[in-house]
Amino acid sequence: MKTVSLFLLVALMSLVSLTVKAQSAPRPTVIGYYSGDSVKVSRYPVEKLTHLIFSFGHLRENEFFLNKRKDTLLLQNMVALKKRNPSMKVMVSLGGWSGCATCSPIFANADNRKVFARSVKKALVDFGADGIDLDWEYPAIQGFPGHAYSPDDRANFTALIKALRKELGKRYEISFAAGGFTEYLEKSIDWKQVMPMVDRVNLMTYDLVSGYSTISGHHTPLYSTAAFPQSVDRAVTWLDSIGVPVNKLVLGAAFYARIFETKDTLDHGLNRPASFKRGLSYKDFRGLTDSAGFTRYWDAKAQAPYSFNPHTREFASYDDSASIALKTKYVWQHHLNGIMFWELADDKESGGLLDVIDETLKKLF
């Protein structure tokens, strides 16, 4: 009887400790990128976001530039959503996978960096936005095929952040989207110099198996496996090991699937010779159901779902409600800044993955 009572007391104390910890810790940020329709953005539950990121602004010569026909209306509508969620920050993003063709040569020049920083501030003031997210893919290493890159990009990226912070002051937020894979982490950024000047870094811990891969695999796993070491946990652990403050790290989740066509049907298509076939938004995941010939599996080591159709030899890697809940809990357990995802337009307008994040956080805070 005493043993049972002691067990109950220990369990109660642990519960109280976790509750106090959750109540004392700041609620994590929830950040969604958006590149979709300017009208449909209002259909999403933006009340569940802390940040909404306009994707993407462009670099025209040495200035931040918005396409007047499309971009201007979208950004205006995104800022207008702050009436529904006054505490939400609306950020503008530069670049994207194919949007930084001239970043390397332009940002190599100090005068260009100053002009760019001034143009960013003007855009933020004109539209009533709250900061900039740099999505340069990638400084110092190869990114989009044909885009220029140089070893000097690493130092120039630091200088760019410095120019932006000097121009924007403390009024506006600065973040950047960082590759979640080893080469980027080790070569692209001078973390010691950059992190004190930014509010957070959005880790793109997705596309870790890219469209250029010849082997199928988890493109956004929580943990590493022997077959594929890249993962959310590996990126976070490595950055923590070099002194990057974890309370500035934002974990990245995928609201879409990457589908590969495998050469055979062994191991349900996982880690097999394959070629990338297509992407699929979470809102269209009915195409991955049993009725479509797919079977869902769970990798207990990677803590990641995947599906396979043996008839078409299609392998799908993605986040779903189970893995999103685990990633959200990981943010809390490791005291990270928050969770972000690409992208809101891929989600369901209701009952989607953003709702899973919100529901999970409500249980923790």
CSV table of C-alpha atoms in Angstrom, one decimal:
chain,number,residue,atom,x,y,z
A,1,MET,CA,0.0,0.0,0.0
A,2,LYS,CA,2.8,2.4,0.9
A,3,THR,CA,4.5,1.5,-2.4
A,4,VAL,CA,1.4,2.4,-4.4
A,5,SER,CA,1.0,5.7,-2.4
A,6,LEU,CA,4.6,6.6,-3.1
A,7,PHE,CA,4.1,5.9,-6.8
A,8,LEU,CA,1.0,8.1,-6.9
A,9,LEU,CA,2.8,10.9,-5.1
A,10,VAL,CA,5.7,10.8,-7.5
A,11,ALA,CA,3.4,10.7,-10.4
A,12,LEU,CA,1.4,13.7,-9.0
A,13,MET,CA,4.6,15.7,-8.4
A,14,SER,CA,5.8,15.0,-12.0
A,15,LEU,CA,2.4,16.2,-13.3
A,16,VAL,CA,2.6,19.4,-11.3
A,17,SER,CA,6.1,20.0,-12.4
A,18,LEU,CA,5.2,19.6,-16.1
A,19,THR,CA,2.2,21.9,-15.6
A,20,VAL,CA,4.2,24.6,-13.9
A,21,LYS,CA,6.9,24.3,-16.6
A,22,ALA,CA,4.3,24.7,-19.4
A,23,GLN,CA,2.6,27.7,-17.7
A,24,SER,CA,5.9,29.5,-17.2
A,25,ALA,CA,7.3,28.9,-20.7
A,26,PRO,CA,6.2,31.2,-23.5
A,27,ARG,CA,3.8,29.7,-25.9
A,28,PRO,CA,5.7,28.7,-29.1
A,29,THR,CA,5.4,30.6,-32.3
A,30,VAL,CA,3.3,29.1,-35.1
A,31,ILE,CA,4.5,30.4,-38.4
A,32,GLY,CA,2.9,29.7,-41.8
A,33,TYR,CA,4.3,30.6,-45.2
A,34,TYR,CA,1.7,31.5,-47.9
A,35,SER,CA,2.1,31.8,-51.6
A,36,GLY,CA,-1.5,31.1,-52.6
A,37,ASP,CA,-4.5,33.0,-53.9
A,38,SER,CA,-5.0,36.5,-52.5
A,39,VAL,CA,-8.7,35.9,-51.7
A,40,LYS,CA,-8.5,32.3,-50.3
A,41,VAL,CA,-6.0,33.3,-47.6
A,42,SER,CA,-8.9,34.8,-45.6
A,43,ARG,CA,-10.6,31.3,-45.5
A,44,TYR,CA,-7.9,29.9,-43.2
A,45,PRO,CA,-7.9,30.0,-39.3
A,46,VAL,CA,-5.2,32.7,-39.0
A,47,GLU,CA,-6.2,33.2,-35.4
A,48,LYS,CA,-4.1,30.1,-34.7
A,49,LEU,CA,-0.9,31.7,-36.2
A,50,THR,CA,1.6,34.0,-34.6
A,51,HIS,CA,3.2,34.8,-37.9
A,52,LEU,CA,2.0,34.8,-41.5
A,53,ILE,CA,4.8,35.1,-44.2
A,54,PHE,CA,4.1,36.5,-47.6
A,55,SER,CA,5.9,34.4,-50.2
A,56,PHE,CA,7.7,35.7,-52.2
A,57,GLY,CA,9.1,39.1,-52.9
A,58,HIS,CA,11.7,39.6,-55.6
A,59,LEU,CA,15.1,41.2,-56.1
A,60,ARG,CA,14.9,43.7,-58.9
A,61,GLU,CA,18.5,44.9,-59.4
A,62,ASN,CA,19.4,45.9,-55.8
A,63,GLU,CA,15.9,46.6,-54.4
A,64,PHE,CA,13.1,44.5,-52.8
A,65,PHE,CA,10.3,44.4,-55.3
A,66,LEU,CA,6.6,43.3,-55.4
A,67,ASN,CA,4.8,42.4,-58.6
A,68,LYS,CA,2.0,45.0,-58.6
A,69,ARG,CA,-0.6,42.7,-60.3
A,70,LYS,CA,-0.4,39.8,-57.8
A,71,ASP,CA,1.9,40.5,-54.9
A,72,THR,CA,0.5,43.8,-53.8
A,73,LEU,CA,-3.1,42.6,-53.4
A,74,LEU,CA,-2.0,39.4,-51.6
A,75,LEU,CA,0.2,41.3,-49.1
A,76,GLN,CA,-2.6,43.9,-48.5
A,77,ASN,CA,-5.1,41.1,-47.8
A,78,MET,CA,-2.6,39.4,-45.5
A,79,VAL,CA,-2.1,42.5,-43.5
A,80,ALA,CA,-5.8,43.1,-43.3
A,81,LEU,CA,-6.2,39.7,-41.5
A,82,LYS,CA,-4.5,41.3,-38.5
A,83,LYS,CA,-8.0,42.7,-37.7
A,84,ARG,CA,-9.0,39.1,-36.9
A,85,ASN,CA,-5.7,38.4,-35.1
A,86,PRO,CA,-4.2,41.7,-33.9
A,87,SER,CA,-1.2,39.9,-32.3
A,88,MET,CA,-0.2,38.2,-35.6
A,89,LYS,CA,2.9,39.4,-37.3
A,90,VAL,CA,2.8,39.6,-41.1
A,91,MET,CA,6.3,39.2,-42.6
A,92,VAL,CA,7.5,39.6,-46.2
A,93,SER,CA,9.9,37.0,-47.6
A,94,LEU,CA,12.5,37.3,-50.3
A,95,GLY,CA,13.6,34.5,-52.6
A,96,GLY,CA,12.4,31.0,-52.4
A,97,TRP,CA,13.8,28.0,-54.2
A,98,SER,CA,14.0,29.7,-57.6
A,99,GLY,CA,13.8,33.3,-56.5
A,100,CYS,CA,17.4,34.2,-55.7
A,101,ALA,CA,19.2,34.1,-59.0
A,102,THR,CA,21.1,37.3,-58.4
A,103,CYS,CA,21.4,37.3,-54.6
A,104,SER,CA,25.0,36.2,-54.6
A,105,PRO,CA,26.4,39.0,-56.9
A,106,ILE,CA,24.1,41.7,-55.6
A,107,PHE,CA,24.6,41.2,-51.9
A,108,ALA,CA,28.4,41.0,-52.4
A,109,ASN,CA,28.4,44.8,-52.7
A,110,ALA,CA,28.0,47.0,-49.5
A,111,ASP,CA,26.1,49.8,-51.3
A,112,ASN,CA,23.7,47.2,-52.8
A,113,ARG,CA,23.0,45.9,-49.3
A,114,LYS,CA,22.2,49.4,-48.0
A,115,VAL,CA,19.9,50.1,-50.9
A,116,PHE,CA,18.1,46.8,-50.4
A,117,ALA,CA,17.7,47.4,-46.6
A,118,ARG,CA,16.1,50.8,-47.3
A,119,SER,CA,13.8,49.3,-49.9
A,120,VAL,CA,12.7,46.6,-47.4
A,121,LYS,CA,11.9,49.2,-44.8
A,122,LYS,CA,9.9,51.2,-47.3
A,123,ALA,CA,7.8,48.2,-48.2
A,124,LEU,CA,7.2,47.4,-44.5
A,125,VAL,CA,6.1,50.9,-43.8
A,126,ASP,CA,4.0,51.2,-46.9
A,127,PHE,CA,2.1,48.0,-46.3
A,128,GLY,CA,2.1,47.9,-42.5
A,129,ALA,CA,4.0,44.7,-42.3
A,130,ASP,CA,6.2,43.6,-39.4
A,131,GLY,CA,9.5,42.3,-40.7
A,132,ILE,CA,11.4,40.3,-43.4
A,133,ASP,CA,12.3,36.7,-43.7
A,134,LEU,CA,15.2,36.0,-46.0
A,135,ASP,CA,14.9,32.8,-48.1
A,136,TRP,CA,18.2,32.7,-50.0
A,137,GLU,CA,18.6,29.2,-51.2
A,138,TYR,CA,21.6,29.0,-50.7
A,139,PRO,CA,24.5,31.2,-49.6
A,140,ALA,CA,27.9,29.6,-50.4
A,141,ILE,CA,26.6,26.3,-51.7
A,142,GLN,CA,24.8,25.2,-54.8
A,143,GLY,CA,21.0,25.7,-54.7
A,144,PHE,CA,18.7,26.2,-57.7
A,145,PRO,CA,20.4,24.9,-60.8
A,146,GLY,CA,22.3,27.7,-62.6
A,147,HIS,CA,22.1,30.2,-59.7
A,148,ALA,CA,25.4,31.9,-58.8
A,149,TYR,CA,27.0,31.1,-55.5
A,150,SER,CA,30.4,31.8,-53.9
A,151,PRO,CA,32.3,31.0,-50.7
A,152,ASP,CA,32.1,34.8,-50.0
A,153,ASP,CA,28.3,34.5,-49.6
A,154,ARG,CA,28.7,33.4,-46.0
A,155,ALA,CA,30.3,36.6,-45.0
A,156,ASN,CA,28.1,38.7,-47.3
A,157,PHE,CA,25.0,37.1,-45.7
A,158,THR,CA,26.2,38.3,-42.3
A,159,ALA,CA,26.8,41.8,-43.7
A,160,LEU,CA,23.3,41.7,-45.2
A,161,ILE,CA,21.7,40.9,-41.9
A,162,LYS,CA,23.8,43.6,-40.3
A,163,ALA,CA,22.6,46.2,-42.9
A,164,LEU,CA,19.0,45.1,-42.4
A,165,ARG,CA,19.2,45.4,-38.6
A,166,LYS,CA,20.8,48.8,-38.8
A,167,GLU,CA,18.0,50.1,-41.1
A,168,LEU,CA,15.1,48.3,-39.4
A,169,GLY,CA,16.1,48.9,-35.8
A,170,LYS,CA,14.2,47.0,-33.1
A,171,ARG,CA,10.8,47.9,-34.6
A,172,TYR,CA,10.8,45.1,-37.2
A,173,GLU,CA,11.6,41.5,-37.0
A,174,ILE,CA,14.3,39.7,-39.1
A,175,SER,CA,14.3,36.0,-39.7
A,176,PHE,CA,15.7,33.7,-42.3
A,177,ALA,CA,14.8,30.3,-43.8
A,178,ALA,CA,17.7,27.9,-43.3
A,179,GLY,CA,18.4,24.6,-45.0
A,180,GLY,CA,18.0,21.7,-42.6
A,181,PHE,CA,20.7,19.6,-44.1
A,182,THR,CA,24.3,19.2,-43.2
A,183,GLU,CA,26.1,21.1,-46.0
A,184,TYR,CA,24.0,24.2,-45.4
A,185,LEU,CA,24.4,24.1,-41.7
A,186,GLU,CA,28.1,23.8,-41.9
A,187,LYS,CA,28.9,26.1,-44.8
A,188,SER,CA,26.2,28.7,-45.5
A,189,ILE,CA,25.9,30.7,-42.3
A,190,ASP,CA,28.3,32.2,-39.7
A,191,TRP,CA,25.9,31.3,-36.9
A,192,LYS,CA,27.9,33.0,-34.2
A,193,GLN,CA,27.8,36.4,-36.0
A,194,VAL,CA,24.3,36.1,-37.4
A,195,MET,CA,22.1,34.8,-34.6
A,196,PRO,CA,22.4,37.8,-32.2
A,197,MET,CA,21.0,40.0,-35.0
A,198,VAL,CA,17.9,38.0,-35.9
A,199,ASP,CA,14.7,37.2,-34.1
A,200,ARG,CA,14.7,33.5,-35.2
A,201,VAL,CA,15.7,31.1,-37.9
A,202,ASN,CA,13.1,29.0,-39.7
A,203,LEU,CA,14.7,25.5,-40.2
A,204,MET,CA,13.5,24.0,-43.5
A,205,THR,CA,13.5,20.5,-42.1
A,206,TYR,CA,11.6,19.3,-45.1
A,207,ASP,CA,12.7,18.4,-48.6
A,208,LEU,CA,15.6,16.5,-46.9
A,209,VAL,CA,15.0,14.0,-49.6
A,210,SER,CA,14.8,16.4,-52.6
A,211,GLY,CA,13.4,16.1,-56.1
A,212,TYR,CA,16.9,15.4,-57.3
A,213,SER,CA,17.2,12.3,-55.1
A,214,THR,CA,17.6,8.9,-56.7
A,215,ILE,CA,16.6,7.1,-53.5
A,216,SER,CA,13.2,7.3,-51.9
A,217,GLY,CA,13.0,8.3,-48.2
A,218,HIS,CA,11.5,10.5,-45.6
A,219,HIS,CA,11.7,14.1,-46.7
A,220,THR,CA,10.7,15.5,-43.3
A,221,PRO,CA,11.6,12.9,-40.5
A,222,LEU,CA,11.7,13.9,-36.9
A,223,TYR,CA,14.6,11.6,-36.2
A,224,SER,CA,17.6,10.2,-38.1
A,225,THR,CA,17.9,6.6,-39.3
A,226,ALA,CA,20.9,4.5,-40.3
A,227,ALA,CA,19.8,4.8,-43.9
A,228,PHE,CA,19.3,8.5,-43.9
A,229,PRO,CA,20.9,10.7,-41.2
A,230,GLN,CA,19.2,14.0,-42.1
A,231,SER,CA,16.3,14.9,-39.8
A,232,VAL,CA,14.7,17.6,-37.6
A,233,ASP,CA,16.5,16.3,-34.5
A,234,ARG,CA,19.9,16.2,-36.2
A,235,ALA,CA,19.6,19.9,-37.3
A,236,VAL,CA,18.5,21.1,-33.9
A,237,THR,CA,21.1,19.0,-32.1
A,238,TRP,CA,23.9,20.2,-34.3
A,239,LEU,CA,23.0,23.9,-33.9
A,240,ASP,CA,22.7,23.5,-30.2
A,241,SER,CA,26.1,21.9,-30.1
A,242,ILE,CA,27.8,25.0,-31.6
A,243,GLY,CA,26.0,27.4,-29.2
A,244,VAL,CA,23.1,28.5,-31.3
A,245,PRO,CA,20.3,29.5,-28.8
A,246,VAL,CA,17.6,26.9,-29.2
A,247,ASN,CA,15.0,29.5,-28.2
A,248,LYS,CA,15.6,31.1,-31.6
A,249,LEU,CA,15.1,27.8,-33.6
A,250,VAL,CA,11.9,27.2,-35.4
A,251,LEU,CA,11.2,23.6,-36.5
A,252,GLY,CA,10.0,23.1,-40.0
A,253,ALA,CA,7.0,20.9,-41.0
A,254,ALA,CA,5.6,19.9,-44.4
A,255,PHE,CA,2.0,20.4,-45.4
A,256,TYR,CA,2.6,18.4,-48.6
A,257,ALA,CA,3.8,15.0,-49.7
A,258,ARG,CA,6.7,14.1,-52.0
A,259,ILE,CA,5.9,11.2,-54.3
A,260,PHE,CA,8.6,9.0,-55.9
A,261,GLU,CA,8.3,6.2,-58.4
A,262,THR,CA,10.4,3.3,-57.1
A,263,LYS,CA,12.2,0.7,-59.2
A,264,ASP,CA,10.9,-2.2,-57.2
A,265,THR,CA,8.4,-2.9,-54.4
A,266,LEU,CA,10.9,-4.0,-51.6
A,267,ASP,CA,10.4,-2.6,-48.1
A,268,HIS,CA,7.2,-0.9,-49.1
A,269,GLY,CA,9.2,1.5,-51.3
A,270,LEU,CA,11.3,3.0,-48.5
A,271,ASN,CA,14.9,3.8,-49.2
A,272,ARG,CA,14.8,2.2,-52.7
A,273,PRO,CA,16.1,3.3,-56.1
A,274,ALA,CA,13.5,5.8,-57.3
A,275,SER,CA,12.8,9.1,-59.1
A,276,PHE,CA,10.8,12.0,-58.0
A,277,LYS,CA,7.3,12.1,-59.6
A,278,ARG,CA,5.2,14.9,-58.1
A,279,GLY,CA,4.1,16.8,-55.0
A,280,LEU,CA,0.7,16.6,-53.3
A,281,SER,CA,-0.9,19.1,-51.0
A,282,TYR,CA,-2.3,17.8,-47.6
A,283,LYS,CA,-5.7,19.0,-48.6
A,284,ASP,CA,-5.6,16.5,-51.5
A,285,PHE,CA,-4.3,13.5,-49.4
A,286,ARG,CA,-7.4,11.5,-50.4
A,287,GLY,CA,-5.2,10.6,-53.3
A,288,LEU,CA,-3.0,8.6,-50.8
A,289,THR,CA,-5.9,6.5,-49.3
A,290,ASP,CA,-6.6,2.8,-49.4
A,291,SER,CA,-9.2,3.4,-52.1
A,292,ALA,CA,-6.4,4.9,-54.3
A,293,GLY,CA,-4.2,1.8,-53.8
A,294,PHE,CA,-2.0,3.2,-51.0
A,295,THR,CA,-1.2,1.7,-47.7
A,296,ARG,CA,0.0,3.9,-44.8
A,297,TYR,CA,3.0,2.8,-42.8
A,298,TRP,CA,4.8,4.2,-39.8
A,299,ASP,CA,8.6,4.3,-39.3
A,300,ALA,CA,9.1,4.1,-35.5
A,301,LYS,CA,12.8,5.1,-35.8
A,302,ALA,CA,12.2,8.2,-37.9
A,303,GLN,CA,8.9,8.9,-36.2
A,304,ALA,CA,7.5,9.6,-39.7
A,305,PRO,CA,4.6,8.2,-41.8
A,306,TYR,CA,4.8,7.1,-45.4
A,307,SER,CA,2.5,5.4,-47.9
A,308,PHE,CA,3.1,3.0,-50.8
A,309,ASN,CA,1.2,1.8,-53.8
A,310,PRO,CA,2.7,-1.5,-54.9
A,311,HIS,CA,0.8,-1.5,-58.2
A,312,THR,CA,2.1,1.9,-59.4
A,313,ARG,CA,5.3,1.7,-57.3
A,314,GLU,CA,4.6,5.1,-55.9
A,315,PHE,CA,6.2,6.0,-52.5
A,316,ALA,CA,4.9,9.0,-50.6
A,317,SER,CA,6.7,10.8,-47.8
A,318,TYR,CA,4.8,13.5,-45.8
A,319,ASP,CA,3.7,14.9,-42.5
A,320,ASP,CA,0.3,14.0,-41.2
A,321,SER,CA,-1.7,14.6,-38.0
A,322,ALA,CA,0.4,12.1,-36.0
A,323,SER,CA,3.8,13.4,-37.0
A,324,ILE,CA,2.7,17.0,-36.7
A,325,ALA,CA,1.6,16.4,-33.1
A,326,LEU,CA,5.0,14.8,-32.4
A,327,LYS,CA,6.9,17.7,-33.9
A,328,THR,CA,4.8,20.2,-31.9
A,329,LYS,CA,5.6,18.3,-28.7
A,330,TYR,CA,9.2,18.2,-29.7
A,331,VAL,CA,9.2,22.0,-29.8
A,332,TRP,CA,7.9,22.2,-26.2
A,333,GLN,CA,10.2,19.4,-24.9
A,334,HIS,CA,13.3,21.1,-26.4
A,335,HIS,CA,12.4,24.7,-25.6
A,336,LEU,CA,12.5,25.8,-29.2
A,337,ASN,CA,11.1,29.0,-30.5
A,338,GLY,CA,8.2,27.4,-32.4
A,339,ILE,CA,7.0,25.5,-35.4
A,340,MET,CA,6.6,26.7,-39.0
A,341,PHE,CA,5.3,25.1,-42.1
A,342,TRP,CA,5.3,25.3,-45.9
A,343,GLU,CA,2.6,26.2,-46.6
A,344,LEU,CA,-0.8,27.4,-45.5
A,345,ALA,CA,-2.3,27.1,-49.0
A,346,ASP,CA,-1.6,23.3,-48.9
A,347,ASP,CA,-3.7,22.8,-45.8
A,348,LYS,CA,-7.4,22.2,-45.5
A,349,GLU,CA,-9.3,25.4,-44.7
A,350,SER,CA,-10.8,23.6,-41.6
A,351,GLY,CA,-9.8,20.4,-39.8
A,352,GLY,CA,-6.3,20.6,-41.2
A,353,LEU,CA,-2.7,20.3,-39.9
A,354,LEU,CA,-2.7,23.9,-38.5
A,355,ASP,CA,-5.6,22.8,-36.3
A,356,VAL,CA,-3.5,19.8,-35.1
A,357,ILE,CA,-0.7,22.2,-34.1
A,358,ASP,CA,-3.1,24.4,-32.2
A,359,GLU,CA,-4.9,21.5,-30.5
A,360,THR,CA,-1.6,20.0,-29.4
A,361,LEU,CA,-0.3,23.3,-28.0
A,362,LYS,CA,-3.6,23.8,-26.1
A,363,LYS,CA,-2.9,20.5,-24.3
A,364,LEU,CA,0.6,21.6,-23.4
A,365,PHE,CA,-0.1,25.2,-22.4
